PDB file of C-alpha atoms in Angstrom:
ATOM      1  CA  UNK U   1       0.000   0.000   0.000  1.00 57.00           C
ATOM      2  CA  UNK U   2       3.098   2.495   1.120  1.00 65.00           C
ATOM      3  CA  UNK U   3       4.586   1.778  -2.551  1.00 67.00           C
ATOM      4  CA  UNK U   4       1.794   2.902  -4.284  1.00 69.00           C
ATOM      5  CA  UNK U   5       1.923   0.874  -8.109  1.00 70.00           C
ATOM      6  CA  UNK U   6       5.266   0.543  -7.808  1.00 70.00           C
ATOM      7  CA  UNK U   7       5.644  -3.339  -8.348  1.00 71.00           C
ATOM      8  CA  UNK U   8       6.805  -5.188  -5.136  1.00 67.00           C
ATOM      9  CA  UNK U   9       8.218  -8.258  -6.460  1.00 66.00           C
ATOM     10  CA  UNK U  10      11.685  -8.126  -7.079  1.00 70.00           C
ATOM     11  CA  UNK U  11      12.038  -6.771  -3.628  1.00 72.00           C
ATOM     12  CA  UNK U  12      10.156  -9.109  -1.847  1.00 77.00           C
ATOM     13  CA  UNK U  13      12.328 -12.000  -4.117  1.00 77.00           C
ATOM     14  CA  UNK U  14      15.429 -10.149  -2.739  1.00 76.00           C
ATOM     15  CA  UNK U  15      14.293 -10.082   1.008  1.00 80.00           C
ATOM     16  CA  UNK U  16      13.093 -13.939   0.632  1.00 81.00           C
ATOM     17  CA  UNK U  17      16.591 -15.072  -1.028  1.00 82.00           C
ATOM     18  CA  UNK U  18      19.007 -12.961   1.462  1.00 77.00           C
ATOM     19  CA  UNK U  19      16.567 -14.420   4.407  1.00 80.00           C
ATOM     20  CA  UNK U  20      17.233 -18.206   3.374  1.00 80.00           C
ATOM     21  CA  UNK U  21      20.857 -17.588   1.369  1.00 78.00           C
ATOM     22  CA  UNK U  22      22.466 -14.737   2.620  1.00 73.00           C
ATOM     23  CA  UNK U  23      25.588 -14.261   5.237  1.00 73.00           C
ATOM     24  CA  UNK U  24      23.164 -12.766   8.058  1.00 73.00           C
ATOM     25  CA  UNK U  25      20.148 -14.509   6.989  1.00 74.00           C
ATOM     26  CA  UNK U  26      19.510 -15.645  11.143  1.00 76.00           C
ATOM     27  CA  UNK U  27      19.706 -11.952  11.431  1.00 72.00           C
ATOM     28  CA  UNK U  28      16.776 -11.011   8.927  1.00 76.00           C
ATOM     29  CA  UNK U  29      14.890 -13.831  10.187  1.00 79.00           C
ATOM     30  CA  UNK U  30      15.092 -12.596  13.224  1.00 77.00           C
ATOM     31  CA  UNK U  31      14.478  -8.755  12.347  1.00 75.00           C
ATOM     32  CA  UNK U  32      11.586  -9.797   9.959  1.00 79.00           C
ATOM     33  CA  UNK U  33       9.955 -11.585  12.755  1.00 81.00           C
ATOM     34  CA  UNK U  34      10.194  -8.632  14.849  1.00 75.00           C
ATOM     35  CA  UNK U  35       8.715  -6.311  12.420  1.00 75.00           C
ATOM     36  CA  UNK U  36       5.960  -8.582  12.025  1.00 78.00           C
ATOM     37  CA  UNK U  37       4.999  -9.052  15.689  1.00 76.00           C
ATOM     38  CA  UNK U  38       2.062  -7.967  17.385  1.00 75.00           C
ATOM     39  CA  UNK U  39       3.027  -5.647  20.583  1.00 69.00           C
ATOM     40  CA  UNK U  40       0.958  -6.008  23.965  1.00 68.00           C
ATOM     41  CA  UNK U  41      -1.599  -2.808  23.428  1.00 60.00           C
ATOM     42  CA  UNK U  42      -2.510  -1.193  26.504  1.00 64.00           C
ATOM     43  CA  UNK U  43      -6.533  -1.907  26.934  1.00 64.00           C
ATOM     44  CA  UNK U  44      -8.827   0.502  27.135  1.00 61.00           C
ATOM     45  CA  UNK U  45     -10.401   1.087  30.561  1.00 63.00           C
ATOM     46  CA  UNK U  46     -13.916  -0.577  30.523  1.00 55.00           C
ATOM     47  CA  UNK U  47     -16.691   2.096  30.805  1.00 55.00           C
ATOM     48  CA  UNK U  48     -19.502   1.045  33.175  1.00 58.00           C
ATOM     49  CA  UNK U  49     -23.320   2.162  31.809  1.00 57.00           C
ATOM     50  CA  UNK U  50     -25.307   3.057  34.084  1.00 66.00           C
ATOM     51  CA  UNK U  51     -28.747   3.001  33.235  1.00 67.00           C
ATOM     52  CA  UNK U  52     -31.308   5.941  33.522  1.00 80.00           C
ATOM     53  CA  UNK U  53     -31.850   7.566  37.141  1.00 88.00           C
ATOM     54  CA  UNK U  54     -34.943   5.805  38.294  1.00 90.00           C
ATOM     55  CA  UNK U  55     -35.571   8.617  41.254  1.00 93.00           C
ATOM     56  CA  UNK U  56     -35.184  11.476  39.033  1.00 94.00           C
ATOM     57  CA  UNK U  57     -37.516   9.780  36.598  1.00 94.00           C
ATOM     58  CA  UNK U  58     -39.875   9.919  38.947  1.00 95.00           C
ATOM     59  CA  UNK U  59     -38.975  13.510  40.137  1.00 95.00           C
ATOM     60  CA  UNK U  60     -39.730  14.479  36.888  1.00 96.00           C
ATOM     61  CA  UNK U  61     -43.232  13.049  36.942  1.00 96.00           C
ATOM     62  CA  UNK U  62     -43.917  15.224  40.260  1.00 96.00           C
ATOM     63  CA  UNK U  63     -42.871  18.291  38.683  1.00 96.00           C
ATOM     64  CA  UNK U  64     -45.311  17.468  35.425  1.00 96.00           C
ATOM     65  CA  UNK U  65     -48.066  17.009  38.007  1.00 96.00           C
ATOM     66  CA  UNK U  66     -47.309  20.261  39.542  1.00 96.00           C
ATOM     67  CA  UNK U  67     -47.799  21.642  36.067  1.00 95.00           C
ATOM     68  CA  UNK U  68     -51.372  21.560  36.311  1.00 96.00           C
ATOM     69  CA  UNK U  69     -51.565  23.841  38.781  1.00 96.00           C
ATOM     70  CA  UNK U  70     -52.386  26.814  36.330  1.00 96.00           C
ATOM     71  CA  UNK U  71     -54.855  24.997  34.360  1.00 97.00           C
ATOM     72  CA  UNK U  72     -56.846  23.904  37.354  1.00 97.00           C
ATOM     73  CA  UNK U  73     -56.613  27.389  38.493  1.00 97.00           C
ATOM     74  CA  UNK U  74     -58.373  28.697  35.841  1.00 97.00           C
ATOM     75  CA  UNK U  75     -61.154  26.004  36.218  1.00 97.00           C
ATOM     76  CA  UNK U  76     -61.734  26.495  39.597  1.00 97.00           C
ATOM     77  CA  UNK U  77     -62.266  30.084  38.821  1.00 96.00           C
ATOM     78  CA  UNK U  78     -64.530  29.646  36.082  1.00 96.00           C
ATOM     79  CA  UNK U  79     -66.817  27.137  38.285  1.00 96.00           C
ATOM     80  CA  UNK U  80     -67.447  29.095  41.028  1.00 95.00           C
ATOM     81  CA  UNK U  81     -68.459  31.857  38.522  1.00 95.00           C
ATOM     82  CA  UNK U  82     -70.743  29.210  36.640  1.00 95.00           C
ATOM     83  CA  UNK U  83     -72.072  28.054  40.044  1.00 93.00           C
ATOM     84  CA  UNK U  84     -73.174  32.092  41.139  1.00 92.00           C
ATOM     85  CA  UNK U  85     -75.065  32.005  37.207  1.00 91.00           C
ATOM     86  CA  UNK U  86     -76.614  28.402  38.211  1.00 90.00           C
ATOM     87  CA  UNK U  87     -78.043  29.611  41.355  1.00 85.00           C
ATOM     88  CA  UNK U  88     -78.485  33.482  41.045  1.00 81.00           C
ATOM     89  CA  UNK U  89     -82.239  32.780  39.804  1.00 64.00           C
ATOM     90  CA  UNK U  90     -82.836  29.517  41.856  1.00 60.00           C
ATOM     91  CA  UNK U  91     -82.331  31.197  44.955  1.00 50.00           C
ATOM     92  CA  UNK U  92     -85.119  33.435  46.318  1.00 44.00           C
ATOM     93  CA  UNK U  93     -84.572  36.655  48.941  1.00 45.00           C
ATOM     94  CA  UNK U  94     -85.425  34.739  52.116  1.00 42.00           C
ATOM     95  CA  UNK U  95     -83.150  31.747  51.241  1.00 48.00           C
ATOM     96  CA  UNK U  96     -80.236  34.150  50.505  1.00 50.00           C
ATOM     97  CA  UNK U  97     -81.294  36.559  54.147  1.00 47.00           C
ATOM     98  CA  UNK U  98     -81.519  32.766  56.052  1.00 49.00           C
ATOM     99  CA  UNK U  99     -78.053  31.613  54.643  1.00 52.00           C
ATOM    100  CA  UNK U 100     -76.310  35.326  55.362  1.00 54.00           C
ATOM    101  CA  UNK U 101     -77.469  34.918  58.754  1.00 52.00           C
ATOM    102  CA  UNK U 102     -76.358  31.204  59.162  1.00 52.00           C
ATOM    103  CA  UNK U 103     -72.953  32.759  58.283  1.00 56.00           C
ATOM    104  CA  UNK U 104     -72.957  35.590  60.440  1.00 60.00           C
ATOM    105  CA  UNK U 105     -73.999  33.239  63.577  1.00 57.00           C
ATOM    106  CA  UNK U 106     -71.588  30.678  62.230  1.00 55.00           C
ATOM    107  CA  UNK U 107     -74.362  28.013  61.996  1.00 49.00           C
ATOM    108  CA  UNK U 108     -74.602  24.896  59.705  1.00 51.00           C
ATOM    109  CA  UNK U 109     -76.117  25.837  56.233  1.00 52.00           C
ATOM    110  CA  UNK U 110     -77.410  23.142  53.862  1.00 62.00           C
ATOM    111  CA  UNK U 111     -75.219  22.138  51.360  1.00 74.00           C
ATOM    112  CA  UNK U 112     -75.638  22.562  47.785  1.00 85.00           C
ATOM    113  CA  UNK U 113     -75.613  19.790  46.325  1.00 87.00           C
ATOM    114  CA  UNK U 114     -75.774  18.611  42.054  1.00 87.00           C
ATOM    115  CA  UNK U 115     -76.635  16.152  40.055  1.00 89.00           C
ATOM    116  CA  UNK U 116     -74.670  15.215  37.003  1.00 89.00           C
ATOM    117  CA  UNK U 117     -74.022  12.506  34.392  1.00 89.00           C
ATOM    118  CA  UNK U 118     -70.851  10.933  34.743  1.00 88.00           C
ATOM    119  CA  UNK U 119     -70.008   9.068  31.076  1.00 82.00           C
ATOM    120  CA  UNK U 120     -67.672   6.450  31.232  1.00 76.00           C
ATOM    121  CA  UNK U 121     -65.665   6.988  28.234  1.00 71.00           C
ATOM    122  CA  UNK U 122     -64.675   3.402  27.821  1.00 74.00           C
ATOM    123  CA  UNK U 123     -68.352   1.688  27.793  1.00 78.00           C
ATOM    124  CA  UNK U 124     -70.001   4.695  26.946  1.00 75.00           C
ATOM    125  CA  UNK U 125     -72.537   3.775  29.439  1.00 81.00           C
ATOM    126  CA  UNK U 126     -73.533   6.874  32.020  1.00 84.00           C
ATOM    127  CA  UNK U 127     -74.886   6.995  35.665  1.00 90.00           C
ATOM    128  CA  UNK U 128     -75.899  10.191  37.820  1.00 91.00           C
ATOM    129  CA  UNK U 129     -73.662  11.392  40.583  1.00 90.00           C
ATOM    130  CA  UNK U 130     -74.919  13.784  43.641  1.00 92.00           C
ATOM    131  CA  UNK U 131     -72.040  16.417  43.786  1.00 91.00           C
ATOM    132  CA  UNK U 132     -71.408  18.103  46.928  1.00 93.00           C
ATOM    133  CA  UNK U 133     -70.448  21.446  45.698  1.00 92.00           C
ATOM    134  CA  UNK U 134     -68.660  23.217  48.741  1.00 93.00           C
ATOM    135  CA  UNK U 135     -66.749  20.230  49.195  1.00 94.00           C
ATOM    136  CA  UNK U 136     -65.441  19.695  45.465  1.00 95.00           C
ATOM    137  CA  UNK U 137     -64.565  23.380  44.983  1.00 96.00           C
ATOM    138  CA  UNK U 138     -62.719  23.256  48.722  1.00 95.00           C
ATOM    139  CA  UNK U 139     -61.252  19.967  47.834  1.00 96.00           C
ATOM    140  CA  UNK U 140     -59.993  21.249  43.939  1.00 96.00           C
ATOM    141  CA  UNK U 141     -58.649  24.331  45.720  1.00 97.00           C
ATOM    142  CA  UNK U 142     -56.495  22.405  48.200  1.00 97.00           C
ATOM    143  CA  UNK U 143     -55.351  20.385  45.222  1.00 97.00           C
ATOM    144  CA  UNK U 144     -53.971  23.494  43.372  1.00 97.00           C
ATOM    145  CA  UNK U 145     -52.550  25.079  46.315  1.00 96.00           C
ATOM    146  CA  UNK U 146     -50.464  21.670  46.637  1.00 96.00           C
ATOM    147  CA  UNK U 147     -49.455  21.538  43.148  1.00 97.00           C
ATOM    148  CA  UNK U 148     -48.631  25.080  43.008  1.00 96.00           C
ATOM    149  CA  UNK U 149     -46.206  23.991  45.929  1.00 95.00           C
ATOM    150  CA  UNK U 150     -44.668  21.417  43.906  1.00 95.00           C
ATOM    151  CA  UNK U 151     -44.205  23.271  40.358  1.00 93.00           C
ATOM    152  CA  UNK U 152     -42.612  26.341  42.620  1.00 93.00           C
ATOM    153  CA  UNK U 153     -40.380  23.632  43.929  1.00 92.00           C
ATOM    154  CA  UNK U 154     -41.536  24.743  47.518  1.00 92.00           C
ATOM    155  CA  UNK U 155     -42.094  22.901  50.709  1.00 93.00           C
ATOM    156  CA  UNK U 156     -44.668  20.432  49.028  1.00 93.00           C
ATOM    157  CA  UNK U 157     -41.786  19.524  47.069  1.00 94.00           C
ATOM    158  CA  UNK U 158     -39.340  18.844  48.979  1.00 94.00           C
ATOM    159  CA  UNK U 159     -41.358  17.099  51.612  1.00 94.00           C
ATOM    160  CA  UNK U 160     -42.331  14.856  48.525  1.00 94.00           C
ATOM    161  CA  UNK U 161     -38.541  14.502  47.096  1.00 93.00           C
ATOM    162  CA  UNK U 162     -37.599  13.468  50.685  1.00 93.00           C
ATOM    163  CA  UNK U 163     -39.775  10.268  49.797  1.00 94.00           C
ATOM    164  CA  UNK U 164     -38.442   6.444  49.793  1.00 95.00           C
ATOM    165  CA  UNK U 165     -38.538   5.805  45.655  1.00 94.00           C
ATOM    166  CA  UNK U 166     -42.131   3.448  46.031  1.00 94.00           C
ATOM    167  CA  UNK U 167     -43.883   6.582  48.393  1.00 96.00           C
ATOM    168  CA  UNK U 168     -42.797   9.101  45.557  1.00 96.00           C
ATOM    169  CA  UNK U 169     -44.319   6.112  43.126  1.00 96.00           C
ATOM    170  CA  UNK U 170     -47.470   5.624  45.262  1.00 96.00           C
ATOM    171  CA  UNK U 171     -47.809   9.555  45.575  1.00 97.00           C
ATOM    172  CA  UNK U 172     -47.740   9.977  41.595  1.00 97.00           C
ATOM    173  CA  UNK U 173     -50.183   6.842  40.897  1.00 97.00           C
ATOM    174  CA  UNK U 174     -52.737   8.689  43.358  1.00 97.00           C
ATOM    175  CA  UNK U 175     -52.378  12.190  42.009  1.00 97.00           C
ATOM    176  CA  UNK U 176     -52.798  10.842  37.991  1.00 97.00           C
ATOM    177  CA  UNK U 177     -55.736   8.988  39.573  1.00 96.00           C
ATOM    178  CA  UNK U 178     -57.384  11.607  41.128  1.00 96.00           C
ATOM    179  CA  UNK U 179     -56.671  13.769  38.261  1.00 97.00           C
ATOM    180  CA  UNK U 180     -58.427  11.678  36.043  1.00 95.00           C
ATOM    181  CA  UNK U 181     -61.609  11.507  38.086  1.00 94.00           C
ATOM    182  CA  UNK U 182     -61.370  15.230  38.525  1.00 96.00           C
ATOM    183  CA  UNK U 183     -61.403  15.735  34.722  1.00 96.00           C
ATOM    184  CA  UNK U 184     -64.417  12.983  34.201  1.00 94.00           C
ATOM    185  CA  UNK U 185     -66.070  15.415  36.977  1.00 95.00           C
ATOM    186  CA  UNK U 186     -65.555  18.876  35.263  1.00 96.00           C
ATOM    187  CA  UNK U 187     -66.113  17.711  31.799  1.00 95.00           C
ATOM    188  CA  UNK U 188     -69.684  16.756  33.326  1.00 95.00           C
ATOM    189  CA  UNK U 189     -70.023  20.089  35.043  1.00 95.00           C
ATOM    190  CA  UNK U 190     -69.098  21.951  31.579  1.00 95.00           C
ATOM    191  CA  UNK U 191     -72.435  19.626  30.412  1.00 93.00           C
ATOM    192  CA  UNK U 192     -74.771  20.567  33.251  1.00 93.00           C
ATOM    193  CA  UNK U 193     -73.941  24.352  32.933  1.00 93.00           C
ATOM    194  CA  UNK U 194     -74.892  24.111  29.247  1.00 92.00           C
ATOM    195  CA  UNK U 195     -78.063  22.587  29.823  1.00 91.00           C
ATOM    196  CA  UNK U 196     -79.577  23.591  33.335  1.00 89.00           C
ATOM    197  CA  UNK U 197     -78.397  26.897  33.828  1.00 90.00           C
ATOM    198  CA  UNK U 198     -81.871  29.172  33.102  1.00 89.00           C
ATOM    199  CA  UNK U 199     -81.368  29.757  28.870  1.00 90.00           C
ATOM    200  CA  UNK U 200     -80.993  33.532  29.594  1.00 90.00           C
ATOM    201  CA  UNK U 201     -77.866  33.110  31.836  1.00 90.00           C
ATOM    202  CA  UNK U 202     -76.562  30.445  29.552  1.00 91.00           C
ATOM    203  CA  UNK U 203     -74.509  33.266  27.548  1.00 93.00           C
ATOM    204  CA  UNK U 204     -72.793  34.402  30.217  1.00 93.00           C
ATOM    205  CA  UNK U 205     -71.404  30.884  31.586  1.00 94.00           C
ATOM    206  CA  UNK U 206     -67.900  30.402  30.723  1.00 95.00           C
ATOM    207  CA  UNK U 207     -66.726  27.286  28.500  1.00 94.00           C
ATOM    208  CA  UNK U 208     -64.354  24.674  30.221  1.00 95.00           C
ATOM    209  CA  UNK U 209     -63.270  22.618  27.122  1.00 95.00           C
ATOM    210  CA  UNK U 210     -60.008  24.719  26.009  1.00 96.00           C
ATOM    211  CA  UNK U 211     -59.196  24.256  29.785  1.00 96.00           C
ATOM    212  CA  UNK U 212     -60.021  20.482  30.022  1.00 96.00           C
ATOM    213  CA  UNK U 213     -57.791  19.945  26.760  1.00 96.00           C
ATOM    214  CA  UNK U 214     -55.093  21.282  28.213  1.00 96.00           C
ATOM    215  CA  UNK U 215     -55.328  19.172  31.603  1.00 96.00           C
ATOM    216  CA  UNK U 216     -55.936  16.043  29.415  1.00 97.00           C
ATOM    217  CA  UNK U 217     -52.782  16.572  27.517  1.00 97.00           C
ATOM    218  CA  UNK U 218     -51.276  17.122  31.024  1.00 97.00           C
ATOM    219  CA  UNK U 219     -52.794  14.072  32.152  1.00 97.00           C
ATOM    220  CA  UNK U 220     -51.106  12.230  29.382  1.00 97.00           C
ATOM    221  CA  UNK U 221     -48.154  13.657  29.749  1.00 97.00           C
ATOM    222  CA  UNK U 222     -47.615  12.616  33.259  1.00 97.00           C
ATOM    223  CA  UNK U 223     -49.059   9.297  32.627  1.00 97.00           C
ATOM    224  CA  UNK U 224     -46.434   8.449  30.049  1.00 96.00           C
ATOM    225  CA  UNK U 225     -43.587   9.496  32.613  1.00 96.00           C
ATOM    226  CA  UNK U 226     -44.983   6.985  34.852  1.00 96.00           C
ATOM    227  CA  UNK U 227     -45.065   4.280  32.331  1.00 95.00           C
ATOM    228  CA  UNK U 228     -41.673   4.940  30.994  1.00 95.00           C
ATOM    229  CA  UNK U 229     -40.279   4.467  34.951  1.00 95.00           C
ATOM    230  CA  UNK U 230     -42.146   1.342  34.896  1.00 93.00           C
ATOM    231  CA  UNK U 231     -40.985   0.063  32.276  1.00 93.00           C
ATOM    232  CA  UNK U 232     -37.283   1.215  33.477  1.00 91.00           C
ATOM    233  CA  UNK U 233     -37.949   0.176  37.105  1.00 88.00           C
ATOM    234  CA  UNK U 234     -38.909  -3.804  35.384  1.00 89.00           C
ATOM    235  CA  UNK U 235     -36.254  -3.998  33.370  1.00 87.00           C
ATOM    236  CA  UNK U 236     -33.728  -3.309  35.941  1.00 81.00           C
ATOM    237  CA  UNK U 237     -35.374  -5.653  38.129  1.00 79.00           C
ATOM    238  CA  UNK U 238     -35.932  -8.398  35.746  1.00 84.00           C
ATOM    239  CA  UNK U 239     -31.674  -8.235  34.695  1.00 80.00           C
ATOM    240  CA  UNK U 240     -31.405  -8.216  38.632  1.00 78.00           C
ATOM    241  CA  UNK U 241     -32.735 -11.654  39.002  1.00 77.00           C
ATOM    242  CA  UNK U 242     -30.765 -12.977  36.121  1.00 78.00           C
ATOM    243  CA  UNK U 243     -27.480 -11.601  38.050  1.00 74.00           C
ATOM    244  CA  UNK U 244     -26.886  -8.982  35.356  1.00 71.00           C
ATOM    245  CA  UNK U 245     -26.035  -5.601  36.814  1.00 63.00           C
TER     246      UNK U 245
END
């Protein structure tokens, strides 16, 4: 290859004949031999994989939880101003006068309470579902102020982070659960508004789907974090058992 087209023969005749005839042949034997050997090349240093950070997977999963904390925001806003439409007419003066003073005393009032039709999106089959409204709206704004926590990486957080790896696993199933539920439950709401508030008010009740698209795509997001731990998380523990680290 060095000698280009040059034609090698007549040296490699030469080499051969002064290697078998020649006065110093043992010599260029000997020096052929050692041109020809293969030196001892230092190895390279095996590199050790390690395989994808399980925890922060999962710490990644919080924060996209704690990324709904705007979006829900906006909901819960939007409800209780759909709720004041729903019941502005519904409500006569001496209801109103009896709950203001039930406040003022700090007495029990009666709690408002909805029906709606929950679909179930698999079956398409539907059932009704009493709604405690006090109690959803108080529960959905505990919810946000928690996730709000999280996505400012504040003291919900950390408290979270500070989890064993299965808690912070548990935690995130529960949350994506709930979440679901909680969008099943407000894309019902959006329904009842549209249909039982008086048809006068109706124009001035505020649409929910751009804001249950973008929790859906939320949902989905977080849900596909989860899975692609779970899949990690088997993996590792399925070379475990066959003693491959």
């Amino acid at each position: 290859k060095s000698m280009g087209k040059r034609p090698f023969y007549s040296d490699l005749v030469s080499e051969v004949i002064n290697e078998d005839q020649g006065n110093n042949k043992d010599f260029l034997k000997a020096e052929a031999l050692r041109k020809l050997a293969i030196h001892n090349v230092p190895q390279k240093q095996e590199v050790k994989r390690r395989g994808p950070d399980t925890r922060q997977m999962l710490i990644d999963t919080v924060m996209a939880i704690g990324g709904m904390a705007p979006t829900l925001d906006m909901v819960l806003t939007k409800l209780r101003d759909n709720f004041d439409i729903f019941y502005a007419n519904k409500t006569s003066f001496f209801v109103k006068l009896g709950k203001l003073f039930k406040k003022m005393f700090h007495a029990k009032t009666n709690a408002q309470i909805c029906v709606i039709k929950i679909v179930d999106q698999k079956t398409g089959s539907s059932r009704e579902q009493k709604l405690n409204i006090d109690d959803f709206l108080y529960d959905l704004a505990q919810k946000i102020r928690v996730y709000n926590g999280i996505g400012t990486q504040g003291m919900e957080f950390q408290r979270v982070i500070q989890y064993p790896e299965d808690k912070i696993f548990n935690f995130v199933c529960k949350q994506i659960s709930e979440c679901q539920s909680l969008y099943t439950i407000i894309n019902s709401l959006d329904s009842f508004f549209k249909t039982e508030v008086d048809i006068i008010n109706r124009p001035k009740i505020k649409g929910l789907q751009i804001d249950l698209s973008a929790l859906r795509n939320s949902i989905v997001t977080a849900n596909k974090k989860r899975a692609d731990y779970q899949s990690v998380k088997e993996e590792s523990e399925q070379m475990s058992k066959l003693g491959i680290k």
